[in-house]
mmCIF file of C-alpha atoms and ligand atoms in Angstrom:
data_model
loop_
_atom_site.group_PDB
_atom_site.id
_atom_site.type_symbol
_atom_site.label_atom_id
_atom_site.label_comp_id
_atom_site.label_asym_id
_atom_site.label_seq_id
_atom_site.Cartn_x
_atom_site.Cartn_y
_atom_site.Cartn_z
ATOM 1 C CA MET A 1 12.328 7.950 17.737
ATOM 2 C CA SER A 2 11.502 7.668 14.031
ATOM 3 C CA ARG A 3 8.220 8.755 12.589
ATOM 4 C CA ILE A 4 7.134 6.584 9.700
ATOM 5 C CA LEU A 5 4.262 7.395 7.376
ATOM 6 C CA THR A 6 2.752 5.697 4.365
ATOM 7 C CA GLY A 7 -0.503 5.599 2.448
ATOM 8 C CA ILE A 8 -2.309 3.046 0.352
ATOM 9 C CA GLN A 9 -4.855 4.221 -2.181
ATOM 10 C CA SER A 10 -8.392 2.904 -1.822
ATOM 11 C CA THR A 11 -8.850 1.661 -5.349
ATOM 12 C CA ASN A 12 -9.238 -2.065 -4.679
ATOM 13 C CA ILE A 13 -8.937 -4.870 -2.160
ATOM 14 C CA PRO A 14 -5.285 -5.355 -1.129
ATOM 15 C CA HIS A 15 -3.877 -8.425 -2.900
ATOM 16 C CA LEU A 16 -1.081 -10.854 -2.025
ATOM 17 C CA GLY A 17 1.476 -8.603 -3.820
ATOM 18 C CA ASN A 18 0.432 -5.548 -1.771
ATOM 19 C CA ILE A 19 0.448 -7.592 1.434
ATOM 20 C CA LEU A 20 3.906 -9.156 0.988
ATOM 21 C CA GLY A 21 5.418 -6.115 -0.736
ATOM 22 C CA ALA A 22 3.997 -3.267 1.335
ATOM 23 C CA VAL A 23 1.760 -4.182 4.297
ATOM 24 C CA LEU A 24 3.927 -6.761 6.097
ATOM 25 C CA PRO A 25 7.234 -4.851 5.782
ATOM 26 C CA ALA A 26 5.502 -1.689 7.060
ATOM 27 C CA ILE A 27 3.985 -3.606 9.997
ATOM 28 C CA GLU A 28 7.471 -4.968 10.842
ATOM 29 C CA LEU A 29 8.842 -1.429 10.840
ATOM 30 C CA SER A 30 6.005 -0.256 13.084
ATOM 31 C CA LYS A 31 6.872 -2.943 15.645
ATOM 32 C CA GLN A 32 10.422 -1.727 16.162
ATOM 33 C CA PRO A 33 10.626 -0.069 19.554
ATOM 34 C CA GLY A 34 10.822 3.691 19.322
ATOM 35 C CA ASN A 35 9.093 3.923 15.965
ATOM 36 C CA GLU A 36 5.753 5.599 15.560
ATOM 37 C CA SER A 37 3.792 4.808 12.402
ATOM 38 C CA LEU A 38 1.099 6.790 10.653
ATOM 39 C CA PHE A 39 -0.609 4.587 8.090
ATOM 40 C CA PHE A 40 -3.479 6.097 6.183
ATOM 41 C CA ILE A 41 -5.900 5.290 3.429
ATOM 42 C CA ALA A 42 -5.334 7.649 0.513
ATOM 43 C CA ASP A 43 -8.996 7.954 -0.415
ATOM 44 C CA LEU A 44 -8.599 11.501 -1.804
ATOM 45 C CA HIS A 45 -5.911 10.252 -4.163
ATOM 46 C CA SER A 46 -8.153 7.407 -5.250
ATOM 47 C CA LEU A 47 -10.556 9.961 -6.760
ATOM 48 C CA THR A 48 -8.027 10.568 -9.553
ATOM 49 C CA THR A 49 -8.910 7.178 -11.011
ATOM 50 C CA GLN A 50 -11.898 5.830 -9.080
ATOM 51 C CA LYS A 51 -15.122 7.808 -9.443
ATOM 52 C CA GLU A 52 -17.562 5.223 -8.009
ATOM 53 C CA ALA A 53 -18.530 6.055 -4.401
ATOM 54 C CA ALA A 54 -19.689 2.560 -3.443
ATOM 55 C CA GLN A 55 -16.470 0.999 -4.689
ATOM 56 C CA ARG A 56 -14.426 3.556 -2.803
ATOM 57 C CA ILE A 57 -16.262 2.875 0.453
ATOM 58 C CA ASN A 58 -15.727 -0.852 0.042
ATOM 59 C CA SER A 59 -12.069 -0.373 -0.732
ATOM 60 C CA VAL A 60 -11.521 2.020 2.186
ATOM 61 C CA ASN A 61 -12.995 -0.598 4.521
ATOM 62 C CA SER A 62 -10.957 -3.304 2.909
ATOM 63 C CA VAL A 63 -7.631 -1.456 3.225
ATOM 64 C CA ALA A 64 -8.392 -0.586 6.869
ATOM 65 C CA ALA A 65 -9.434 -4.182 7.626
ATOM 66 C CA THR A 66 -6.192 -5.435 6.056
ATOM 67 C CA TRP A 67 -3.980 -3.296 8.299
ATOM 68 C CA LEU A 68 -5.928 -4.412 11.346
ATOM 69 C CA ALA A 69 -6.046 -8.069 10.281
ATOM 70 C CA PHE A 70 -2.249 -8.038 10.224
ATOM 71 C CA ASP A 71 -2.146 -6.658 13.771
ATOM 72 C CA PHE A 72 -1.290 -3.026 13.225
ATOM 73 C CA ASP A 73 -1.184 -1.622 16.758
ATOM 74 C CA THR A 74 -3.563 1.336 16.759
ATOM 75 C CA GLN A 75 -2.793 2.250 20.374
ATOM 76 C CA LYS A 76 0.849 3.007 19.663
ATOM 77 C CA ASN A 77 0.305 4.206 16.067
ATOM 78 C CA LEU A 78 -2.239 6.027 13.895
ATOM 79 C CA LEU A 79 -4.570 4.570 11.286
ATOM 80 C CA TYR A 80 -6.829 7.057 9.486
ATOM 81 C CA ARG A 81 -8.649 8.072 6.336
ATOM 82 C CA GLN A 82 -6.922 10.889 4.494
ATOM 83 C CA SER A 83 -10.263 12.573 3.708
ATOM 84 C CA ARG A 84 -11.229 12.811 7.389
ATOM 85 C CA ILE A 85 -8.440 15.302 7.998
ATOM 86 C CA PRO A 86 -9.413 17.956 5.403
ATOM 87 C CA GLU A 87 -6.583 20.177 6.700
ATOM 88 C CA VAL A 88 -4.498 18.258 4.186
ATOM 89 C CA CYS A 89 -6.391 19.974 1.357
ATOM 90 C CA GLU A 90 -5.705 23.406 2.769
ATOM 91 C CA LEU A 91 -2.020 22.584 3.029
ATOM 92 C CA THR A 92 -2.088 21.272 -0.545
ATOM 93 C CA TRP A 93 -3.156 24.711 -1.734
ATOM 94 C CA TYR A 94 -0.384 26.472 0.175
ATOM 95 C CA LEU A 95 2.195 23.996 -1.118
ATOM 96 C CA SER A 96 0.954 24.313 -4.689
ATOM 97 C CA CYS A 97 2.050 27.951 -4.533
ATOM 98 C CA PHE A 98 5.583 26.721 -3.829
ATOM 99 C CA THR A 99 5.595 23.986 -6.471
ATOM 100 C CA PRO A 100 7.302 24.859 -9.756
ATOM 101 C CA PHE A 101 5.003 23.895 -12.621
ATOM 102 C CA PRO A 102 7.706 22.046 -14.628
ATOM 103 C CA MET A 103 8.453 19.783 -11.641
ATOM 104 C CA LEU A 104 4.935 18.351 -11.887
ATOM 105 C CA ALA A 105 4.893 18.354 -15.678
ATOM 106 C CA ASN A 106 8.057 16.226 -15.657
ATOM 107 C CA ALA A 107 6.922 13.689 -13.048
ATOM 108 C CA HIS A 108 7.254 10.152 -14.509
ATOM 109 C CA SER A 109 4.065 8.955 -12.952
ATOM 110 C CA PHE A 110 2.041 11.821 -14.461
ATOM 111 C CA LYS A 111 3.571 11.385 -17.909
ATOM 112 C CA ASP A 112 2.967 7.667 -17.697
ATOM 113 C CA LYS A 113 -0.651 7.844 -16.567
ATOM 114 C CA SER A 114 -1.720 10.862 -18.617
ATOM 115 C CA GLY A 115 -0.325 9.257 -21.749
ATOM 116 C CA ARG A 116 -2.759 6.386 -21.361
ATOM 117 C CA LEU A 117 -5.894 8.440 -20.610
ATOM 118 C CA SER A 118 -8.274 10.227 -22.948
ATOM 119 C CA ASP A 119 -9.348 12.704 -20.243
ATOM 120 C CA VAL A 120 -6.550 14.066 -18.112
ATOM 121 C CA TYR A 121 -7.799 15.889 -15.034
ATOM 122 C CA THR A 122 -5.933 18.488 -12.999
ATOM 123 C CA GLY A 123 -6.149 16.213 -9.945
ATOM 124 C CA LEU A 124 -3.824 13.743 -11.622
ATOM 125 C CA PHE A 125 -1.397 16.581 -12.314
ATOM 126 C CA THR A 126 -1.398 17.938 -8.758
ATOM 127 C CA TYR A 127 -1.400 14.460 -7.213
ATOM 128 C CA PRO A 128 2.218 14.840 -5.937
ATOM 129 C CA VAL A 129 1.348 18.086 -4.117
ATOM 130 C CA LEU A 130 -1.387 16.333 -2.138
ATOM 131 C CA MET A 131 1.089 13.551 -1.442
ATOM 132 C CA ALA A 132 3.646 16.095 -0.202
ATOM 133 C CA ALA A 133 0.982 17.571 2.092
ATOM 134 C CA ASP A 134 0.150 14.054 3.411
ATOM 135 C CA ILE A 135 3.724 13.635 4.475
ATOM 136 C CA ILE A 136 4.896 16.994 5.783
ATOM 137 C CA LEU A 137 1.651 17.792 7.594
ATOM 138 C CA TYR A 138 2.686 15.128 10.140
ATOM 139 C CA ASP A 139 6.464 15.749 10.247
ATOM 140 C CA ALA A 140 7.145 12.284 8.843
ATOM 141 C CA GLU A 141 10.804 11.290 8.667
ATOM 142 C CA PHE A 142 10.646 8.021 6.744
ATOM 143 C CA VAL A 143 8.224 7.013 4.018
ATOM 144 C CA PRO A 144 8.249 3.328 3.013
ATOM 145 C CA VAL A 145 7.236 3.155 -0.649
ATOM 146 C CA GLY A 146 7.771 1.157 -3.817
ATOM 147 C CA LYS A 147 10.360 2.379 -6.351
ATOM 148 C CA ASP A 148 7.676 4.028 -8.497
ATOM 149 C CA GLN A 149 6.951 6.512 -5.686
ATOM 150 C CA VAL A 150 10.502 7.664 -5.006
ATOM 151 C CA GLN A 151 10.239 10.649 -7.336
ATOM 152 C CA HIS A 152 7.164 11.809 -5.424
ATOM 153 C CA ILE A 153 9.190 11.852 -2.214
ATOM 154 C CA GLU A 154 11.893 13.878 -3.964
ATOM 155 C CA ILE A 155 9.229 16.352 -5.054
ATOM 156 C CA THR A 156 8.015 16.485 -1.442
ATOM 157 C CA ARG A 157 11.514 17.347 -0.229
ATOM 158 C CA ASP A 158 11.888 20.039 -2.887
ATOM 159 C CA ILE A 159 8.586 21.677 -1.967
ATOM 160 C CA ALA A 160 9.351 21.530 1.767
ATOM 161 C CA GLN A 161 12.797 22.982 1.183
ATOM 162 C CA LYS A 162 11.433 25.812 -0.928
ATOM 163 C CA PHE A 163 8.885 26.660 1.756
ATOM 164 C CA ASN A 164 11.414 26.510 4.607
ATOM 165 C CA GLY A 165 13.854 28.580 2.548
ATOM 166 C CA GLN A 166 11.289 31.257 1.777
ATOM 167 C CA TYR A 167 10.533 31.849 5.469
ATOM 168 C CA ASN A 168 13.987 30.971 6.724
ATOM 169 C CA GLN A 169 12.536 28.545 9.274
ATOM 170 C CA GLU A 170 12.474 24.762 9.649
ATOM 171 C CA ILE A 171 8.688 24.534 9.435
ATOM 172 C CA PHE A 172 8.661 21.214 7.620
ATOM 173 C CA VAL A 173 10.744 18.103 8.190
ATOM 174 C CA LEU A 174 12.403 16.803 4.992
ATOM 175 C CA PRO A 175 11.265 13.184 4.631
ATOM 176 C CA GLN A 176 13.298 10.285 3.260
ATOM 177 C CA ALA A 177 11.949 7.523 1.047
ATOM 178 C CA LYS A 178 12.523 4.057 2.461
ATOM 179 C CA VAL A 179 12.735 1.585 -0.370
ATOM 180 C CA ASP A 180 13.296 -1.951 0.786
ATOM 181 C CA GLU A 181 15.426 -3.530 -1.932
ATOM 182 C CA SER A 182 15.022 -6.948 -0.348
ATOM 183 C CA VAL A 183 11.250 -6.921 -0.851
ATOM 184 C CA MET A 184 10.366 -9.345 -3.576
ATOM 185 C CA ILE A 185 8.211 -8.633 -6.594
ATOM 186 C CA VAL A 186 5.303 -10.996 -6.183
ATOM 187 C CA PRO A 187 4.278 -12.614 -9.476
ATOM 188 C CA GLY A 188 0.635 -12.765 -10.486
ATOM 189 C CA THR A 189 -1.335 -15.729 -11.780
ATOM 190 C CA ASP A 190 -0.014 -15.027 -15.309
ATOM 191 C CA GLY A 191 3.621 -14.653 -14.231
ATOM 192 C CA GLN A 192 3.785 -10.858 -14.697
ATOM 193 C CA LYS A 193 4.084 -8.628 -11.605
ATOM 194 C CA MET A 194 0.924 -9.102 -9.539
ATOM 195 C CA SER A 195 -1.162 -5.964 -9.971
ATOM 196 C CA LYS A 196 -4.776 -4.903 -9.865
ATOM 197 C CA SER A 197 -4.221 -3.293 -13.262
ATOM 198 C CA TYR A 198 -3.359 -6.657 -14.857
ATOM 199 C CA ASN A 199 -6.200 -8.501 -13.201
ATOM 200 C CA ASN A 200 -3.788 -11.304 -12.248
ATOM 201 C CA TYR A 201 -4.017 -10.939 -8.489
ATOM 202 C CA ILE A 202 -4.780 -13.283 -5.618
ATOM 203 C CA ASN A 203 -7.151 -11.957 -2.975
ATOM 204 C CA ILE A 204 -6.188 -14.031 0.063
ATOM 205 C CA PHE A 205 -9.383 -13.066 1.897
ATOM 206 C CA LEU A 206 -11.736 -14.855 -0.508
ATOM 207 C CA PRO A 207 -13.927 -17.723 0.712
ATOM 208 C CA GLU A 208 -12.130 -21.086 0.347
ATOM 209 C CA LYS A 209 -13.836 -22.272 -2.829
ATOM 210 C CA GLU A 210 -13.260 -18.987 -4.666
ATOM 211 C CA LEU A 211 -9.673 -18.798 -3.488
ATOM 212 C CA LEU A 212 -9.012 -22.304 -4.809
ATOM 213 C CA LYS A 213 -10.543 -21.298 -8.136
ATOM 214 C CA VAL A 214 -8.150 -18.355 -8.449
ATOM 215 C CA VAL A 215 -5.127 -20.457 -7.458
ATOM 216 C CA LYS A 216 -6.139 -22.968 -10.139
ATOM 217 C CA THR A 217 -5.891 -20.236 -12.792
ATOM 218 C CA ILE A 218 -2.119 -19.820 -12.271
ATOM 219 C CA VAL A 219 -0.504 -20.305 -15.663
ATOM 220 C CA THR A 220 1.937 -23.223 -16.073
ATOM 221 C CA ASP A 221 3.489 -25.013 -19.034
ATOM 222 C CA ALA A 222 1.856 -28.118 -20.499
ATOM 223 C CA LYS A 223 4.066 -30.838 -18.949
ATOM 224 C CA THR A 224 2.245 -34.050 -18.017
ATOM 225 C CA LEU A 225 1.988 -35.335 -14.468
ATOM 226 C CA GLU A 226 4.765 -37.902 -15.007
ATOM 227 C CA GLU A 227 7.348 -35.526 -16.457
ATOM 228 C CA PRO A 228 10.007 -33.907 -14.245
ATOM 229 C CA LYS A 229 9.520 -30.150 -13.970
ATOM 230 C CA ASP A 230 11.676 -27.076 -13.455
ATOM 231 C CA PRO A 231 10.559 -25.384 -10.216
ATOM 232 C CA ASP A 232 12.484 -22.184 -10.911
ATOM 233 C CA THR A 233 10.508 -21.273 -14.006
ATOM 234 C CA CYS A 234 7.110 -22.238 -12.554
ATOM 235 C CA ASN A 235 4.710 -19.545 -11.303
ATOM 236 C CA VAL A 236 3.125 -21.865 -8.746
ATOM 237 C CA PHE A 237 6.501 -22.664 -7.202
ATOM 238 C CA LYS A 238 7.548 -19.000 -7.252
ATOM 239 C CA LEU A 239 4.503 -18.087 -5.179
ATOM 240 C CA TYR A 240 4.856 -21.135 -2.897
ATOM 241 C CA ARG A 241 8.467 -20.198 -2.179
ATOM 242 C CA LEU A 242 7.441 -16.756 -0.918
ATOM 243 C CA LEU A 243 5.205 -18.240 1.758
ATOM 244 C CA ALA A 244 6.711 -21.613 2.699
ATOM 245 C CA ASN A 245 9.457 -22.545 5.191
ATOM 246 C CA GLU A 246 12.783 -24.093 4.098
ATOM 247 C CA THR A 247 11.640 -27.712 4.537
ATOM 248 C CA GLN A 248 8.434 -27.166 2.573
ATOM 249 C CA ILE A 249 10.357 -25.441 -0.210
ATOM 250 C CA SER A 250 12.928 -28.200 -0.547
ATOM 251 C CA GLU A 251 10.213 -30.892 -0.465
ATOM 252 C CA MET A 252 8.307 -29.240 -3.295
ATOM 253 C CA ARG A 253 11.512 -28.694 -5.267
ATOM 254 C CA THR A 254 12.293 -32.432 -5.012
ATOM 255 C CA ASN A 255 8.741 -33.340 -6.067
ATOM 256 C CA TYR A 256 9.013 -31.129 -9.147
ATOM 257 C CA MET A 257 12.323 -32.560 -10.229
ATOM 258 C CA LYS A 258 11.582 -36.241 -9.682
ATOM 259 C CA GLY A 259 8.381 -36.261 -11.782
ATOM 260 C CA GLY A 260 5.046 -37.906 -10.959
ATOM 261 C CA TYR A 261 3.976 -34.640 -9.329
ATOM 262 C CA GLY A 262 1.516 -32.512 -11.310
ATOM 263 C CA TYR A 263 0.816 -28.790 -11.332
ATOM 264 C CA GLY A 264 -2.577 -29.604 -9.828
ATOM 265 C CA HIS A 265 -0.809 -31.044 -6.769
ATOM 266 C CA ALA A 266 1.390 -27.970 -6.498
ATOM 267 C CA LYS A 267 -1.610 -25.648 -6.765
ATOM 268 C CA THR A 268 -3.453 -27.525 -4.025
ATOM 269 C CA ALA A 269 -0.365 -27.302 -1.828
ATOM 270 C CA LEU A 270 -0.136 -23.534 -2.473
ATOM 271 C CA TYR A 271 -3.835 -23.080 -1.713
ATOM 272 C CA GLU A 272 -3.492 -24.993 1.567
ATOM 273 C CA LEU A 273 -0.451 -22.976 2.494
ATOM 274 C CA ILE A 274 -2.306 -19.692 1.903
ATOM 275 C CA LEU A 275 -5.122 -20.953 4.142
ATOM 276 C CA SER A 276 -2.822 -22.022 6.972
ATOM 277 C CA LYS A 277 -0.406 -19.098 6.718
ATOM 278 C CA PHE A 278 -3.184 -16.494 6.702
ATOM 279 C CA GLU A 279 -5.678 -18.314 8.895
ATOM 280 C CA LYS A 280 -5.889 -15.590 11.571
ATOM 281 C CA PRO A 281 -5.815 -12.553 9.231
ATOM 282 C CA ARG A 282 -8.524 -14.177 7.076
ATOM 283 C CA ILE A 283 -10.808 -14.581 10.098
ATOM 284 C CA ARG A 284 -10.087 -11.095 11.451
ATOM 285 C CA TYR A 285 -10.481 -9.438 8.035
ATOM 286 C CA ASN A 286 -13.861 -11.018 7.444
ATOM 287 C CA GLU A 287 -15.035 -10.183 10.960
ATOM 288 C CA LEU A 288 -14.189 -6.533 10.363
ATOM 289 C CA MET A 289 -15.730 -6.426 6.885
ATOM 290 C CA ASN A 290 -18.927 -7.854 8.352
ATOM 291 C CA ASN A 291 -18.901 -5.421 11.235
ATOM 292 C CA THR A 292 -17.933 -2.085 9.785
ATOM 293 C CA SER A 293 -18.968 -0.238 12.945
ATOM 294 C CA LEU A 294 -15.958 -1.854 14.636
ATOM 295 C CA LEU A 295 -13.801 -0.698 11.767
ATOM 296 C CA GLU A 296 -15.279 2.781 12.027
ATOM 297 C CA LYS A 297 -14.406 2.940 15.741
ATOM 298 C CA GLU A 298 -10.802 1.940 15.106
ATOM 299 C CA LEU A 299 -10.452 4.548 12.354
ATOM 300 C CA GLN A 300 -11.999 7.307 14.432
ATOM 301 C CA VAL A 301 -9.444 6.783 17.212
ATOM 302 C CA GLY A 302 -6.657 7.411 14.697
ATOM 303 C CA GLU A 303 -8.471 10.291 13.062
ATOM 304 C CA GLU A 304 -8.896 12.130 16.345
ATOM 305 C CA LYS A 305 -5.158 11.939 16.988
ATOM 306 C CA ALA A 306 -4.267 12.836 13.381
ATOM 307 C CA LYS A 307 -6.623 15.807 13.408
ATOM 308 C CA LYS A 308 -5.009 17.319 16.502
ATOM 309 C CA ARG A 309 -1.571 17.141 14.953
ATOM 310 C CA ALA A 310 -2.751 18.497 11.619
ATOM 311 C CA GLN A 311 -4.460 21.448 13.296
ATOM 312 C CA GLU A 312 -1.350 22.320 15.268
ATOM 313 C CA LYS A 313 0.816 22.205 12.189
ATOM 314 C CA LEU A 314 -1.585 24.302 10.134
ATOM 315 C CA LYS A 315 -1.771 26.927 12.846
ATOM 316 C CA GLN A 316 1.977 27.312 12.530
ATOM 317 C CA VAL A 317 1.829 27.368 8.713
ATOM 318 C CA ARG A 318 -0.974 29.952 8.588
ATOM 319 C CA SER A 319 0.863 32.197 10.964
ATOM 320 C CA VAL A 320 4.047 32.045 8.887
ATOM 321 C CA LEU A 321 2.039 32.820 5.750
ATOM 322 C CA GLY A 322 0.191 35.722 7.334
ATOM 323 C CA PHE A 323 -3.293 34.228 7.173
HETATM 324 P P1 ADP B 1 -1.179 -2.332 -7.902
HETATM 325 O O1 ADP B 1 0.010 -2.594 -8.830
HETATM 326 O O2 ADP B 1 -1.978 -3.554 -7.661
HETATM 327 O O3 ADP B 1 -1.999 -1.143 -8.385
HETATM 328 P P2 ADP B 1 -0.201 -0.427 -6.008
HETATM 329 O O4 ADP B 1 0.594 0.269 -7.074
HETATM 330 O O5 ADP B 1 -1.415 0.237 -5.449
HETATM 331 O O6 ADP B 1 -0.572 -1.901 -6.519
HETATM 332 O O7 ADP B 1 0.802 -0.762 -4.835
HETATM 333 C C1 ADP B 1 0.595 -0.562 -3.450
HETATM 334 C C2 ADP B 1 1.837 -1.061 -2.722
HETATM 335 O O8 ADP B 1 2.006 -2.486 -2.928
HETATM 336 C C3 ADP B 1 3.142 -0.415 -3.232
HETATM 337 O O9 ADP B 1 3.997 -0.182 -2.104
HETATM 338 C C4 ADP B 1 3.760 -1.470 -4.141
HETATM 339 O O10 ADP B 1 5.170 -1.367 -4.191
HETATM 340 C C5 ADP B 1 3.297 -2.781 -3.497
HETATM 341 N N1 ADP B 1 3.105 -3.824 -4.529
HETATM 342 C C6 ADP B 1 2.157 -3.829 -5.494
HETATM 343 N N2 ADP B 1 2.241 -4.924 -6.281
HETATM 344 C C7 ADP B 1 3.293 -5.639 -5.804
HETATM 345 C C8 ADP B 1 3.910 -6.881 -6.195
HETATM 346 N N3 ADP B 1 3.441 -7.600 -7.195
HETATM 347 N N4 ADP B 1 4.972 -7.316 -5.493
HETATM 348 C C9 ADP B 1 5.450 -6.589 -4.443
HETATM 349 N N5 ADP B 1 4.923 -5.418 -4.021
HETATM 350 C C10 ADP B 1 3.861 -4.934 -4.676
HETATM 351 N N1 LIG B 2 0.865 7.568 -4.166
HETATM 352 C C1 LIG B 2 0.963 6.404 -3.305
HETATM 353 C C2 LIG B 2 0.736 5.112 -4.149
HETATM 354 O O1 LIG B 2 0.039 5.162 -5.146
HETATM 355 C C3 LIG B 2 -0.060 6.467 -2.209
HETATM 356 C C4 LIG B 2 0.203 7.639 -1.301
HETATM 357 C C5 LIG B 2 -0.547 8.790 -1.210
HETATM 358 C C6 LIG B 2 1.280 7.790 -0.397
HETATM 359 N N2 LIG B 2 -0.001 9.619 -0.292
HETATM 360 C C7 LIG B 2 1.114 9.057 0.225
HETATM 361 C C8 LIG B 2 2.353 6.968 -0.062
HETATM 362 C C9 LIG B 2 2.043 9.535 1.163
HETATM 363 C C10 LIG B 2 3.266 7.455 0.874
HETATM 364 C C11 LIG B 2 3.106 8.706 1.475
HETATM 365 O O2 LIG B 2 1.244 4.059 -3.775
#
């Protein structure tokens, strides 16, 4: 059996890029027989950038509702809020005493983020130690992440190895990053990588009218309706292709190339495809967001299971450390 673990920060509402690039591949992995998945909402990590409580609460609900809307099986697996298992903070302290300072100072992500901020807080610096604790607290073997997070998994392995080495015992499992090279980079409405930081994202859970408005903002060139168009350089087509079946793709490709088919038509087709493709998740997501007590119940089931495991692991760690 493989134990898979991953976290999504609660800094926003998951967008189409997050869903196609992270949520759906992780759900697929969780459905393989024999796998057990621990998916959590990294709300403690979100405090490094997000200070607003109300926004965090909304985002936590939204991330949880997204996992559930895409049928994450919470009977077989665990879904939980990081902050509800505070044992992770205790472990972070222990691990920080096994984390060489230069390893954190040299982390790409820290250098990158701190370079762009006027106030750099310690939490941003020790971010990878909390992430290591997230992972090794639950004996995770595989961690599906984007390329930008691979160094954090290497740091996790180094810390775990140092700890195990010090006490000459296999206390912690050494996790492996699982980077799916086949996962596409989803373009945003401006053609750059879709990201909440670029404000070019599509929130597929929006009400119909608002969703259509966003789809209409996708940037295209200025070709007239009559002119033939190149599908492969068009942002609307690039997004359509990620969601459509083979027949739909080849039909739209033909329409582009023969002319008499405008970008407005293509955008409407993309909008309709989003509605039909995500019909069920859209309904489920909105049900959960309008009934957060249901969401709360689902999360608490996962948190009870996560807590038990965390407590067992910490008992072992404390005893090894002489506390
Ligand atoms: P954002 O760039 O919006 O801040 P995050 O960095 O929080 O997104 O990413 C969360 C997860 O979603 C990561 O696993 C990341 O690889 C994936 N992801 C984010 N944007 C995209 C995208 N445009 N295409 C594919 N995957 C993406
Ligand atoms: N740092 C990850 C991100 O920004 C989120 C995260 C926190 C995480 N803890 C984790 C991912 C543990 C995997 C495992 O995407």
